[in-house]
Amino acid sequence: MNPAETVISLAHELQSLSAAGLTYSKERFDIERYERIREIAAELVASVSDEPVEKVLHIFESDADYQTPKISTRGAIFNEKDEILLVKDFDGMWVLPGGWCDYNQTIMSNTVKEVMEEAGLVVEPYRLVGIFDNQKRPYPQSYFHSENAFVLCRVISGEFHENSETTKSGYFSLDDLPEINVRKTNERELRLCLEAYRAEHWEPIVD
């Protein structure tokens, strides 16, 4: 890890300790100490990013319960040329359609929902490619620890329409990819999706 990633990793650990302490502590002075630890964590993240302390602190405060990894899901869809479907998201970069798993969804049902919302397609999920840990991706980490499920899907019907989350969709060769949002999808994960798509049998990869 580079120095900035080390600082963010330490800040995540402080945030996790703070959240656990605030969840279980009853004594007023202990609560104040844990709140200060959370503030220090936010200050550390802000010191190595472009985000103001207030924004980072607000994000940490909004997820104050005992810290566990968040879950996201992404749908991998290939055409007859072995090209993969990507959508262009709000920041102008390309990703597999997907997002955070809602509280009332399973990995498979959330994948169906997200592909419909972001790509306009009705799909059938049929194979778990893997569950990938965002902390093992080689670039600056997000605010939270997440486990990211990638699922192969077959298209049943539908077509893309611009929406509040994505502006375009298209199929791309893995040897000629557009600018990828590597915080959400990276080339290793896309190539594992292609391997799983081509394989007769597949054992899911779990980081």
Steps between C-alpha positions, in 0.01 A plus 500: 500500500611854436498755789151630418354149491667422832344808659155408363537142623588623851209745488264214413624304799452800731149554360416134562626516860311824556174358361526191719571711805208734432271201445575335832620776735264653757739722697499864388876552502562183301247616241683833469831319451358277225344802329842665500656186349239521221593865442870407478415230245315756288790746529743233383290417192460869416875555533575264210194563282309787341205460736434750782505370858132584544393278210710203614376539857140511380553175308655334806219625726235365260641150538557497874399145591741212550710487185464208260583490127238638265381284209470608138397300195589535132355326196735368231337459156681383185391501137580246228838672439605452863465876552384615843219746570607817680306810599630856527425629848451849644874573527559437130675163535386149412402213730302179515140582592457460873499662842448453873286204600175630650394371842210297359686343206716193446818515292314357200185710531703816553701426187175472300376828648821691436536380139143610430556842661836574336486308168126467436523123462299215648758233583529154648799457733652155464857484632692664785840601364644602833494725803777758491629708792538870424794529740702274272458723198820689407374859529371737770230338708145617552370623835376154589607139477286315245460153353398512134311213336532459121227295331467376141159580350302410188297771330128424470373831365528878521712784369705784642347837587694787655416528869605672823803270544630419151521686170610232251547127461704289261682174444880508508785261430715446807797591281351838412329632813387860556602689815395274788397623845754287684340570836208282387637266232853412391651307210586194712135466601380545142739232375384260770143566381606404148670183626186405691284571192712273282539222757284190497536478878606781732602527864427852631805704595486638854769746617 
